[in-house]
Amino acid sequence: MVDIDRLLGSGQPSRSHLAGNGMTTDLLLPLYGLIVGMLVGLTGMGGGVLMTPLLVVGLGMPATVAVGTDLAYSSATKMVGAWQHWRQGTVDTRVVRALATGSVPATIVAVVVLYYLHNVLHIDVNAALERFIGVMLVIAAALMARKLWMSFTGETNNLHLNYDHFPTGRLIAIGALGGFLVGMTSIGSGSLIIALLVMTIALAPDKLVGTDVAHAFLLVGTAALAHLLFMQDVDMLLAGKLLLGSVPGVLIGSRMAPRVPRRPLQAFLAVLLMSTAISMLK
């Protein structure tokens, strides 16, 4: 199941995973990282919903490799964010524990299912996975549109945080759903789970984001490790090249965020996600 040579990066796997000229690809990867990092910094949305389609549609990468590589890339950025939020005291550890109770085993199950389909039944899962990613993009676009609508109407969830009636069961279920989808597609640790959290429990905005990022680090890190061990589809060299652009991109986007109108940007991204989803579902 585990090929040590591949884990150590022998055989230059990154070239075989990508279509097109190698030098062009070497330039595009940090650029893609920069663009996605800036958008994450500007909007706070999860990087997977942007990066995975870019790797599949923009670079012609097989869907399984795009998912595994994006998870490795995302886990590094989530680790930094989680540490910062932990230092700031903006992480609700009880919520994180409940979510992780469902998400960590569920994401491992998802990767094992992929492994069984691909390596035991010898089914080419890439075409089906591309469509699955397309469906997730439709959901992400719909959630973004709903968030925009709520910002226009001033709608709130009217929930109150009550630790005497803590929704442990619902949080575990949310974690399990998000974990399975992240293991399959790398999408959902930010876009889906945070939307479901808003509808389930009342947290201050900074604590909502911090809690989501801390949980996402546990989830995405587990999913990346599972993909590395089972699917062996994580290209660490590509992930490193993406990080070269994304780290400064996040910093630039975060600095620009107070001066950039949020609603037009979110509307543009919702349309972009929907159009990308349509192209992947064809």
JSON list of N, CA and C in Angstrom, two decimals, residues 33-34 36-42 245-255:
[
{"chain": "A", "resi": 33, "resn": "GLY", "atom": "N", "xyz": [-0.50, 30.05, -6.59]},
{"chain": "A", "resi": 33, "resn": "GLY", "atom": "CA", "xyz": [-0.46, 30.17, -5.14]},
{"chain": "A", "resi": 33, "resn": "GLY", "atom": "C", "xyz": [-0.66, 31.61, -4.69]},
{"chain": "A", "resi": 34, "resn": "LEU", "atom": "N", "xyz": [-0.02, 32.56, -5.42]},
{"chain": "A", "resi": 34, "resn": "LEU", "atom": "CA", "xyz": [-0.16, 33.98, -5.09]},
{"chain": "A", "resi": 34, "resn": "LEU", "atom": "C", "xyz": [-1.61, 34.44, -5.25]},
{"chain": "A", "resi": 36, "resn": "VAL", "atom": "N", "xyz": [-4.46, 32.61, -5.32]},
{"chain": "A", "resi": 36, "resn": "VAL", "atom": "CA", "xyz": [-5.34, 31.97, -4.34]},
{"chain": "A", "resi": 36, "resn": "VAL", "atom": "C", "xyz": [-5.08, 32.53, -2.95]},
{"chain": "A", "resi": 37, "resn": "GLY", "atom": "N", "xyz": [-3.81, 32.73, -2.60]},
{"chain": "A", "resi": 37, "resn": "GLY", "atom": "CA", "xyz": [-3.48, 33.29, -1.30]},
{"chain": "A", "resi": 37, "resn": "GLY", "atom": "C", "xyz": [-4.08, 34.67, -1.10]},
{"chain": "A", "resi": 38, "resn": "MET", "atom": "N", "xyz": [-4.00, 35.51, -2.13]},
{"chain": "A", "resi": 38, "resn": "MET", "atom": "CA", "xyz": [-4.59, 36.85, -2.05]},
{"chain": "A", "resi": 38, "resn": "MET", "atom": "C", "xyz": [-6.11, 36.78, -1.86]},
{"chain": "A", "resi": 39, "resn": "LEU", "atom": "N", "xyz": [-6.77, 35.88, -2.60]},
{"chain": "A", "resi": 39, "resn": "LEU", "atom": "CA", "xyz": [-8.22, 35.75, -2.47]},
{"chain": "A", "resi": 39, "resn": "LEU", "atom": "C", "xyz": [-8.62, 35.22, -1.10]},
{"chain": "A", "resi": 40, "resn": "VAL", "atom": "N", "xyz": [-7.83, 34.30, -0.57]},
{"chain": "A", "resi": 40, "resn": "VAL", "atom": "CA", "xyz": [-8.09, 33.80, 0.78]},
{"chain": "A", "resi": 40, "resn": "VAL", "atom": "C", "xyz": [-7.92, 34.93, 1.79]},
{"chain": "A", "resi": 41, "resn": "GLY", "atom": "N", "xyz": [-6.85, 35.71, 1.65]},
{"chain": "A", "resi": 41, "resn": "GLY", "atom": "CA", "xyz": [-6.63, 36.83, 2.55]},
{"chain": "A", "resi": 41, "resn": "GLY", "atom": "C", "xyz": [-7.70, 37.89, 2.46]},
{"chain": "A", "resi": 42, "resn": "LEU", "atom": "N", "xyz": [-8.21, 38.12, 1.25]},
{"chain": "A", "resi": 42, "resn": "LEU", "atom": "CA", "xyz": [-9.25, 39.13, 1.03]},
{"chain": "A", "resi": 42, "resn": "LEU", "atom": "C", "xyz": [-10.61, 38.70, 1.54]},
{"chain": "A", "resi": 245, "resn": "GLY", "atom": "N", "xyz": [4.11, 31.09, -3.49]},
{"chain": "A", "resi": 245, "resn": "GLY", "atom": "CA", "xyz": [3.26, 32.22, -3.85]},
{"chain": "A", "resi": 245, "resn": "GLY", "atom": "C", "xyz": [2.18, 32.50, -2.84]},
{"chain": "A", "resi": 246, "resn": "SER", "atom": "N", "xyz": [1.66, 31.45, -2.19]},
{"chain": "A", "resi": 246, "resn": "SER", "atom": "CA", "xyz": [0.49, 31.65, -1.34]},
{"chain": "A", "resi": 246, "resn": "SER", "atom": "C", "xyz": [0.81, 32.37, -0.03]},
{"chain": "A", "resi": 247, "resn": "VAL", "atom": "N", "xyz": [2.00, 32.13, 0.52]},
{"chain": "A", "resi": 247, "resn": "VAL", "atom": "CA", "xyz": [2.35, 32.78, 1.79]},
{"chain": "A", "resi": 247, "resn": "VAL", "atom": "C", "xyz": [2.37, 34.30, 1.64]},
{"chain": "A", "resi": 248, "resn": "PRO", "atom": "N", "xyz": [3.12, 34.85, 0.67]},
{"chain": "A", "resi": 248, "resn": "PRO", "atom": "CA", "xyz": [3.03, 36.31, 0.49]},
{"chain": "A", "resi": 248, "resn": "PRO", "atom": "C", "xyz": [1.65, 36.74, 0.01]},
{"chain": "A", "resi": 249, "resn": "GLY", "atom": "N", "xyz": [0.96, 35.88, -0.74]},
{"chain": "A", "resi": 249, "resn": "GLY", "atom": "CA", "xyz": [-0.38, 36.22, -1.22]},
{"chain": "A", "resi": 249, "resn": "GLY", "atom": "C", "xyz": [-1.36, 36.45, -0.09]},
{"chain": "A", "resi": 250, "resn": "VAL", "atom": "N", "xyz": [-1.34, 35.56, 0.90]},
{"chain": "A", "resi": 250, "resn": "VAL", "atom": "CA", "xyz": [-2.23, 35.72, 2.06]},
{"chain": "A", "resi": 250, "resn": "VAL", "atom": "C", "xyz": [-1.92, 37.01, 2.80]},
{"chain": "A", "resi": 251, "resn": "LEU", "atom": "N", "xyz": [-0.63, 37.31, 2.97]},
{"chain": "A", "resi": 251, "resn": "LEU", "atom": "CA", "xyz": [-0.24, 38.54, 3.67]},
{"chain": "A", "resi": 251, "resn": "LEU", "atom": "C", "xyz": [-0.71, 39.77, 2.90]},
{"chain": "A", "resi": 252, "resn": "ILE", "atom": "N", "xyz": [-0.52, 39.76, 1.57]},
{"chain": "A", "resi": 252, "resn": "ILE", "atom": "CA", "xyz": [-0.95, 40.90, 0.75]},
{"chain": "A", "resi": 252, "resn": "ILE", "atom": "C", "xyz": [-2.47, 41.05, 0.80]},
{"chain": "A", "resi": 253, "resn": "GLY", "atom": "N", "xyz": [-3.18, 39.93, 0.64]},
{"chain": "A", "resi": 253, "resn": "GLY", "atom": "CA", "xyz": [-4.64, 39.97, 0.66]},
{"chain": "A", "resi": 253, "resn": "GLY", "atom": "C", "xyz": [-5.18, 40.46, 1.99]},
{"chain": "A", "resi": 254, "resn": "SER", "atom": "N", "xyz": [-4.57, 40.01, 3.08]},
{"chain": "A", "resi": 254, "resn": "SER", "atom": "CA", "xyz": [-5.01, 40.44, 4.41]},
{"chain": "A", "resi": 254, "resn": "SER", "atom": "C", "xyz": [-4.83, 41.94, 4.60]},
{"chain": "A", "resi": 255, "resn": "ARG", "atom": "N", "xyz": [-3.73, 42.48, 4.08]},
{"chain": "A", "resi": 255, "resn": "ARG", "atom": "CA", "xyz": [-3.49, 43.92, 4.18]},
{"chain": "A", "resi": 255, "resn": "ARG", "atom": "C", "xyz": [-4.45, 44.72, 3.31]}
]
